[in-house]
XYZ file of C-alpha atoms in Angstrom:
493
model
C -58.199 -24.766 -73.636
C -55.793 -24.296 -76.570
C -53.657 -27.317 -77.408
C -50.056 -27.158 -76.206
C -47.001 -27.948 -78.302
C -46.704 -31.332 -76.600
C -50.349 -32.126 -77.348
C -49.829 -31.148 -80.989
C -46.766 -33.392 -81.280
C -48.728 -36.268 -79.746
C -51.569 -35.702 -82.218
C -49.198 -35.647 -85.209
C -47.542 -38.884 -84.089
C -50.929 -40.580 -83.718
C -52.001 -39.354 -87.166
C -48.814 -40.692 -88.748
C -49.299 -44.095 -87.090
C -52.898 -44.196 -88.294
C -51.702 -43.203 -91.756
C -49.220 -46.080 -91.909
C -51.839 -48.596 -90.799
C -54.464 -47.297 -93.225
C -51.920 -47.417 -96.071
C -51.463 -51.126 -95.399
C -55.235 -51.568 -95.248
C -55.781 -49.662 -98.497
C -53.236 -51.817 -100.360
C -55.214 -54.953 -99.535
C -58.431 -53.340 -100.750
C -56.811 -51.889 -103.870
C -58.040 -48.404 -102.935
C -55.695 -45.372 -102.991
C -54.518 -44.635 -99.469
C -55.366 -40.960 -99.925
C -59.042 -41.837 -99.413
C -58.363 -43.083 -95.907
C -55.975 -40.231 -95.114
C -58.644 -37.690 -96.102
C -61.313 -39.486 -94.080
C -59.049 -39.462 -91.016
C -58.532 -35.728 -91.517
C -62.284 -35.177 -91.736
C -62.849 -37.148 -88.527
C -60.164 -35.174 -86.703
C -61.669 -31.969 -88.086
C -64.841 -32.806 -86.197
C -62.936 -32.126 -82.973
C -60.373 -29.563 -84.132
C -61.341 -26.432 -86.040
C -58.919 -25.699 -88.878
C -59.582 -23.398 -91.810
C -56.200 -21.988 -92.851
C -56.261 -22.308 -96.622
C -52.958 -20.453 -97.074
C -51.075 -22.826 -94.760
C -52.695 -25.813 -96.454
C -51.724 -24.521 -99.878
C -48.101 -23.950 -98.838
C -47.751 -27.368 -97.231
C -49.541 -28.958 -100.182
C -47.103 -27.455 -102.690
C -44.134 -28.634 -100.611
C -45.655 -32.125 -100.448
C -46.205 -32.087 -104.232
C -42.546 -31.194 -104.759
C -41.459 -34.172 -102.670
C -43.998 -36.480 -104.347
C -43.072 -35.411 -107.880
C -39.396 -35.808 -107.091
C -40.033 -39.275 -105.660
C -41.936 -40.292 -108.791
C -39.427 -38.665 -111.133
C -36.315 -40.383 -109.766
C -38.054 -43.754 -110.182
C -39.046 -43.023 -113.785
C -37.055 -44.901 -116.409
C -36.277 -42.438 -119.184
C -35.933 -45.215 -121.771
C -39.536 -46.235 -121.094
C -40.870 -42.667 -120.954
C -39.020 -41.599 -124.093
C -41.101 -43.972 -126.198
C -44.338 -42.398 -124.949
C -43.176 -38.791 -124.598
C -45.349 -37.400 -127.410
C -48.698 -38.884 -126.287
C -47.846 -38.041 -122.666
C -47.195 -34.385 -123.534
C -50.430 -34.245 -125.557
C -52.354 -35.685 -122.601
C -50.689 -33.229 -120.224
C -51.545 -30.200 -122.368
C -54.281 -30.699 -124.967
C -55.995 -33.374 -122.882
C -56.097 -31.102 -119.840
C -57.424 -28.204 -121.935
C -60.201 -30.297 -123.509
C -61.227 -31.684 -120.120
C -61.259 -28.162 -118.680
C -63.561 -26.838 -121.388
C -65.976 -29.789 -121.324
C -66.362 -30.072 -117.558
C -66.406 -26.261 -117.313
C -69.469 -26.072 -119.570
C -71.163 -28.809 -117.549
C -70.289 -27.168 -114.201
C -71.712 -23.809 -115.335
C -75.205 -25.293 -115.578
C -75.078 -27.843 -112.744
C -73.600 -25.460 -110.153
C -75.300 -22.335 -111.478
C -72.073 -20.316 -111.602
C -70.656 -17.957 -114.209
C -68.857 -19.169 -117.313
C -65.444 -18.275 -115.944
C -66.203 -19.940 -112.596
C -67.324 -23.046 -114.465
C -64.068 -23.138 -116.435
C -62.191 -22.510 -113.199
C -63.759 -25.632 -111.741
C -62.870 -27.520 -114.916
C -59.235 -26.394 -114.725
C -58.954 -27.437 -111.078
C -60.179 -31.013 -111.675
C -58.614 -31.461 -115.120
C -55.243 -32.873 -114.104
C -54.480 -36.335 -112.814
C -52.627 -36.585 -109.538
C -49.104 -37.985 -109.388
C -49.424 -39.158 -105.782
C -52.628 -41.098 -106.496
C -51.449 -42.527 -109.827
C -48.011 -43.535 -108.506
C -49.543 -45.232 -105.457
C -52.049 -47.246 -107.531
C -49.705 -48.137 -110.391
C -47.017 -49.100 -107.909
C -48.930 -52.268 -106.998
C -50.198 -53.072 -110.500
C -48.421 -54.865 -113.317
C -49.984 -53.379 -116.431
C -48.210 -53.093 -119.767
C -45.091 -50.971 -119.534
C -46.242 -48.585 -122.268
C -49.422 -47.744 -120.368
C -47.628 -47.515 -117.045
C -45.057 -45.092 -118.472
C -47.729 -43.013 -120.219
C -49.794 -42.578 -117.066
C -46.789 -41.777 -114.897
C -45.392 -39.262 -117.383
C -48.796 -37.620 -117.804
C -49.497 -37.354 -114.078
C -46.025 -35.991 -113.428
C -46.211 -33.326 -116.135
C -49.847 -32.179 -116.335
C -49.905 -30.278 -113.050
C -48.232 -27.172 -114.568
C -50.963 -26.938 -117.216
C -53.714 -27.196 -114.594
C -51.994 -24.609 -112.394
C -51.541 -22.232 -115.338
C -55.209 -22.515 -116.327
C -56.371 -22.091 -112.718
C -54.253 -18.990 -112.067
C -55.087 -17.480 -115.464
C -58.860 -17.914 -115.045
C -58.707 -16.413 -111.533
C -56.830 -13.477 -113.073
C -59.576 -13.069 -115.694
C -62.290 -13.220 -113.017
C -60.593 -10.553 -110.919
C -59.442 -8.456 -113.890
C -61.783 -9.059 -116.861
C -59.775 -6.728 -119.089
C -56.535 -8.710 -118.766
C -54.997 -9.238 -122.248
C -55.360 -12.859 -123.354
C -52.187 -12.631 -125.466
C -50.071 -11.996 -122.377
C -51.546 -15.128 -120.764
C -50.667 -17.208 -123.832
C -47.108 -15.861 -123.840
C -46.927 -16.578 -120.118
C -47.875 -20.205 -120.794
C -45.022 -20.741 -123.239
C -42.609 -18.987 -120.886
C -43.631 -21.114 -117.899
C -43.467 -24.408 -119.753
C -40.411 -23.676 -121.890
C -38.244 -22.173 -119.159
C -39.479 -24.751 -116.642
C -38.367 -27.542 -118.981
C -34.960 -25.967 -119.631
C -34.328 -25.264 -115.946
C -35.319 -28.815 -115.063
C -32.780 -30.214 -117.524
C -30.036 -27.778 -116.515
C -30.503 -28.053 -112.752
C -30.840 -31.821 -113.075
C -27.390 -32.019 -114.686
C -25.960 -29.636 -112.077
C -27.527 -31.654 -109.266
C -26.001 -34.906 -110.545
C -22.567 -33.272 -110.679
C -22.909 -31.868 -107.143
C -24.132 -35.169 -105.682
C -21.387 -37.234 -107.298
C -18.436 -34.930 -106.661
C -19.137 -33.598 -103.193
C -17.575 -35.625 -100.384
C -19.924 -35.669 -97.392
C -19.266 -37.298 -94.015
C -22.330 -39.529 -94.077
C -24.414 -41.227 -96.749
C -27.527 -39.852 -95.030
C -26.494 -36.333 -95.975
C -26.685 -37.216 -99.661
C -30.422 -37.820 -99.289
C -30.923 -34.443 -97.632
C -28.741 -32.788 -100.280
C -30.740 -34.329 -103.131
C -34.100 -33.294 -101.705
C -32.762 -29.798 -101.008
C -31.725 -29.506 -104.655
C -35.261 -30.463 -105.709
C -36.779 -27.753 -103.523
C -34.140 -25.302 -104.778
C -35.131 -26.153 -108.355
C -38.726 -25.224 -107.565
C -37.654 -21.998 -105.862
C -35.388 -20.849 -108.689
C -38.020 -21.653 -111.315
C -40.892 -19.876 -109.608
C -38.704 -16.845 -108.845
C -38.570 -16.137 -112.596
C -42.224 -17.154 -113.086
C -41.440 -20.487 -114.719
C -43.271 -23.704 -113.864
C -41.665 -24.959 -110.657
C -43.425 -28.323 -110.573
C -42.500 -29.105 -114.182
C -38.884 -28.158 -113.449
C -38.839 -30.419 -110.378
C -40.233 -33.413 -112.283
C -37.772 -33.010 -115.183
C -34.902 -32.499 -112.738
C -35.945 -35.665 -110.878
C -36.032 -37.715 -114.100
C -32.522 -36.494 -114.983
C -31.210 -37.317 -111.505
C -32.973 -40.678 -111.366
C -31.514 -41.839 -114.681
C -27.974 -40.749 -113.896
C -25.136 -42.703 -112.312
C -25.662 -41.490 -108.763
C -23.606 -41.823 -105.596
C -25.540 -43.600 -102.815
C -28.447 -44.049 -105.201
C -30.297 -46.577 -103.046
C -29.981 -44.478 -99.894
C -31.294 -41.394 -101.724
C -34.287 -43.212 -103.235
C -35.269 -45.015 -100.023
C -35.038 -41.859 -97.914
C -37.140 -39.829 -100.324
C -39.701 -42.634 -100.646
C -40.249 -42.676 -96.895
C -40.302 -38.887 -96.647
C -42.771 -38.683 -99.549
C -45.097 -41.067 -97.726
C -44.965 -38.933 -94.594
C -45.699 -35.781 -96.594
C -48.612 -37.451 -98.403
C -50.131 -38.666 -95.140
C -49.940 -35.232 -93.522
C -51.022 -33.406 -96.696
C -54.181 -35.430 -97.269
C -55.103 -35.293 -93.594
C -54.569 -31.530 -93.624
C -56.771 -31.248 -96.702
C -59.396 -33.334 -94.905
C -59.359 -30.857 -92.020
C -60.472 -28.095 -94.399
C -63.698 -29.920 -95.213
C -66.857 -29.804 -93.167
C -68.996 -32.931 -93.805
C -72.223 -30.972 -93.326
C -71.301 -28.777 -96.295
C -70.697 -31.836 -98.459
C -74.233 -33.049 -97.806
C -75.561 -29.859 -99.371
C -73.847 -30.554 -102.702
C -73.985 -34.355 -102.751
C -76.118 -34.689 -105.902
C -74.192 -32.031 -107.812
C -70.947 -33.697 -106.759
C -72.065 -37.171 -107.834
C -73.330 -35.905 -111.197
C -70.158 -33.923 -111.930
C -68.003 -36.896 -110.870
C -69.821 -39.245 -113.236
C -69.692 -36.801 -116.133
C -66.002 -36.186 -115.535
C -65.172 -39.904 -115.377
C -67.374 -41.083 -118.231
C -67.464 -38.115 -120.630
C -64.976 -35.266 -120.091
C -61.864 -37.301 -119.280
C -62.433 -39.959 -121.993
C -63.093 -37.331 -124.658
C -59.974 -35.456 -123.582
C -57.918 -38.646 -123.857
C -59.358 -39.823 -127.185
C -59.050 -36.415 -128.884
C -55.520 -35.688 -127.641
C -54.369 -39.220 -128.572
C -56.259 -39.342 -131.855
C -53.143 -40.130 -133.899
C -51.228 -42.027 -131.241
C -50.612 -45.748 -131.757
C -52.775 -46.935 -128.888
C -55.673 -49.352 -129.155
C -59.186 -48.423 -128.062
C -58.759 -50.651 -125.006
C -55.551 -48.863 -124.039
C -57.159 -45.435 -124.420
C -60.113 -46.562 -122.317
C -57.759 -47.715 -119.597
C -55.784 -44.459 -119.683
C -59.075 -42.566 -119.402
C -60.144 -44.563 -116.368
C -56.753 -44.555 -114.623
C -56.516 -40.756 -114.607
C -57.097 -40.500 -110.862
C -57.724 -37.240 -109.065
C -55.970 -36.473 -105.809
C -54.122 -33.776 -103.920
C -53.468 -31.433 -106.844
C -57.143 -30.535 -107.478
C -57.764 -29.999 -103.750
C -54.656 -27.819 -103.400
C -55.711 -25.866 -106.500
C -59.178 -25.474 -104.976
C -57.578 -23.365 -102.214
C -56.532 -20.755 -104.799
C -60.059 -19.331 -105.253
C -60.479 -19.239 -101.439
C -57.262 -17.257 -100.996
C -58.251 -15.013 -103.919
C -61.570 -14.324 -102.151
C -63.825 -15.351 -105.055
C -67.556 -15.338 -104.436
C -68.233 -19.054 -104.954
C -64.858 -20.281 -103.685
C -66.332 -22.398 -100.860
C -68.796 -24.070 -103.240
C -65.998 -24.829 -105.714
C -63.761 -26.242 -102.976
C -66.443 -28.544 -101.580
C -67.463 -29.876 -104.998
C -63.819 -30.420 -105.991
C -63.246 -32.295 -102.748
C -66.283 -34.469 -103.410
C -65.178 -35.198 -106.987
C -61.674 -36.179 -105.835
C -63.047 -38.483 -103.149
C -65.400 -40.228 -105.616
C -62.649 -40.539 -108.243
C -60.079 -41.991 -105.856
C -62.549 -44.359 -104.224
C -64.424 -45.581 -107.310
C -61.761 -45.419 -110.022
C -58.864 -46.360 -107.769
C -60.599 -49.538 -106.603
C -61.463 -50.621 -110.144
C -58.175 -49.951 -111.984
C -56.855 -53.484 -111.433
C -60.115 -55.281 -112.371
C -60.424 -53.129 -115.499
C -56.853 -53.950 -116.550
C -57.627 -57.656 -116.235
C -60.939 -57.289 -118.059
C -59.237 -55.490 -120.972
C -56.365 -58.022 -120.981
C -53.842 -55.286 -120.213
C -52.518 -56.860 -117.021
C -49.350 -58.939 -117.056
C -50.113 -61.038 -114.003
C -48.531 -60.557 -110.623
C -45.928 -57.863 -110.381
C -42.417 -59.116 -109.883
C -40.699 -57.939 -106.739
C -36.978 -57.679 -106.210
C -36.103 -60.760 -104.126
C -32.829 -59.376 -102.870
C -31.576 -56.104 -101.478
C -28.374 -54.784 -99.995
C -28.515 -51.928 -97.525
C -25.735 -49.488 -98.244
C -23.978 -48.094 -95.203
C -22.066 -44.899 -94.682
C -18.367 -45.308 -95.314
C -17.553 -42.025 -93.630
C -14.878 -39.871 -95.194
C -13.424 -42.640 -97.326
C -13.537 -42.371 -101.081
C -15.127 -45.800 -101.517
C -18.700 -46.756 -102.267
C -20.814 -49.801 -103.036
C -22.183 -50.064 -106.575
C -24.626 -52.507 -108.131
C -23.934 -53.901 -111.598
C -25.862 -56.336 -113.756
C -23.777 -58.142 -116.361
C -25.124 -58.132 -119.899
C -25.965 -61.560 -121.314
C -23.097 -61.645 -123.803
C -20.454 -60.074 -121.603
C -16.795 -60.701 -122.472
C -16.132 -61.934 -118.938
C -19.088 -64.332 -118.772
C -17.897 -67.723 -117.541
C -14.651 -66.426 -116.082
C -13.699 -66.791 -112.419
C -12.836 -63.845 -110.203
C -9.213 -65.066 -110.099
C -9.005 -64.985 -113.883
C -10.201 -61.370 -113.926
C -7.105 -60.310 -111.937
C -8.906 -57.362 -110.362
C -6.860 -54.625 -108.657
C -6.842 -54.389 -104.860
C -9.205 -51.396 -104.793
C -12.017 -53.554 -106.268
C -13.844 -55.980 -103.986
C -16.752 -58.086 -105.273
C -18.829 -58.517 -102.113
C -21.871 -60.397 -103.435
C -23.177 -62.169 -106.529
C -26.917 -62.560 -107.137
C -27.885 -65.348 -109.555
C -31.383 -66.755 -110.081
C -32.645 -65.004 -106.950
C -29.904 -66.630 -104.859
C -27.067 -64.933 -102.990
C -23.596 -66.372 -103.704
C -20.595 -65.624 -101.537
C -17.824 -64.694 -104.001
C -14.496 -66.535 -103.840
C -11.557 -66.728 -106.188
C -12.961 -69.729 -108.045
C -16.474 -68.254 -108.333
C -17.586 -67.988 -111.938
C -19.683 -65.042 -113.064
C -22.147 -65.190 -115.947
C -24.231 -62.829 -118.015
C -27.350 -61.824 -116.084
C -25.580 -61.950 -112.704
C -25.961 -58.957 -110.402
C -22.725 -57.945 -108.686
C -22.251 -55.736 -105.653
C -18.801 -54.176 -105.799
C -16.928 -52.014 -103.310
C -14.810 -49.626 -105.342
C -12.982 -46.308 -105.180
C -15.288 -43.503 -106.340
C -12.835 -42.155 -108.904
C -12.606 -45.600 -110.532
C -16.346 -46.188 -110.688
C -16.779 -45.446 -114.397
C -13.836 -47.627 -115.428
C -15.133 -50.499 -113.306
C -18.587 -50.272 -114.871
C -17.132 -50.133 -118.363
C -14.968 -53.181 -117.639
C -17.753 -55.382 -116.268
C -20.329 -54.353 -118.855
C -18.179 -54.408 -121.983
C -18.994 -56.605 -124.971
C -16.190 -56.337 -127.488
C -15.969 -59.997 -128.402
C -12.576 -60.172 -126.721
C -12.219 -62.092 -123.455
C -8.538 -61.417 -122.932
C -7.222 -59.921 -119.776
C -9.025 -56.583 -119.866
C -8.215 -55.781 -116.257
C -5.209 -53.824 -117.467
C -7.555 -50.916 -118.211
C -8.464 -50.745 -114.523
C -4.901 -50.147 -113.403
C -4.323 -47.144 -115.646
């Protein structure tokens, strides 16, 4: 009997609950949650037959958009800017070197053609943003390494996709001009980058100047703009995923209305998409088929982890100012995840001869990488003295509520250490009526602000303010001109 809509809804709800519980379990073990999500999908696949590669690919791309956007808005541009060159080299030259090396190895181990070997190499060459973000999110490694890995994983997908699509094109049409593929690469990357920057700026303007009835709508609006960025980019054959990541970085580093609400909503939605995506990918795999390629999969996994990826990292970062220990860690922390499995559906949809073999081996490699490398990232960081101890967590939070149609919003400000107003009381500031300091956070403690409350550099203030005065308020509280006179006059103009 075919499952009804109600039965399907019940199944999805159960899978989501299992996903949440396994995510908590994986955090304690230090293993990427995607491993457990995939295993759950494989178990469910034992009872439900599912083999729709096209649907899986479509849902996977949508999930990648959400995941990349979630990672991008949390990326600090000041940190990434310092490592932009090595990150770009890893995302391009590193991916290419890994593709060639593992492609040569795969040709002999799997017994496929040269192009099919390079196709396999292209599919497994990129690191996965979802896996890297989830592992690094609970680690406290040096900021330079953290930023490098996040920037690489967020920007190397376009290169892997370009190589995968191009090699499939060469397999199907051997006489395709290579020059046109090279020109296509520069078009996809260049236009994708420009569109990401442009649409990021446009998105910030729309989010900040539109007046919606509820703060919840801002989260939907922001995510819709991310999906729109992908759609516009791909419609002119530019790299949609690169455009989305760049757009997300621009949005995340801008002064954004309802910033906390937007980030928290997208974080939760990204988790839901990751859970469903990995489980859906697990449904495509038949465990019996994995048994047939277990030794090939183990050998390719080991060669990828210990030879191809490290050589790709060391060659692409040859002139970068990173120590050998740091390069070793970057090599090991390049986790595989959803991107290779989603890319492995491309040969299936294209109807290539060895597409099923490639998919199964890719799946096996991803599972080994996530399980083995993911569980050992933290111990390796400690062994190489790259860990900075326990990661600090924010001890305070303030849930922002919808203020309806009013033109007010809550903003969070942290006073600089040498602020002009450090040591002054709120009464002495003579703030206009449209400014209300609602909370002061000092040394992890919440202070209820009163007229005689002093504020000091390093304090975090939560301020209810009119939207049109937001910039002036921020400039006033964060100024450092060496003059502590009554600067509140600038707020009344």
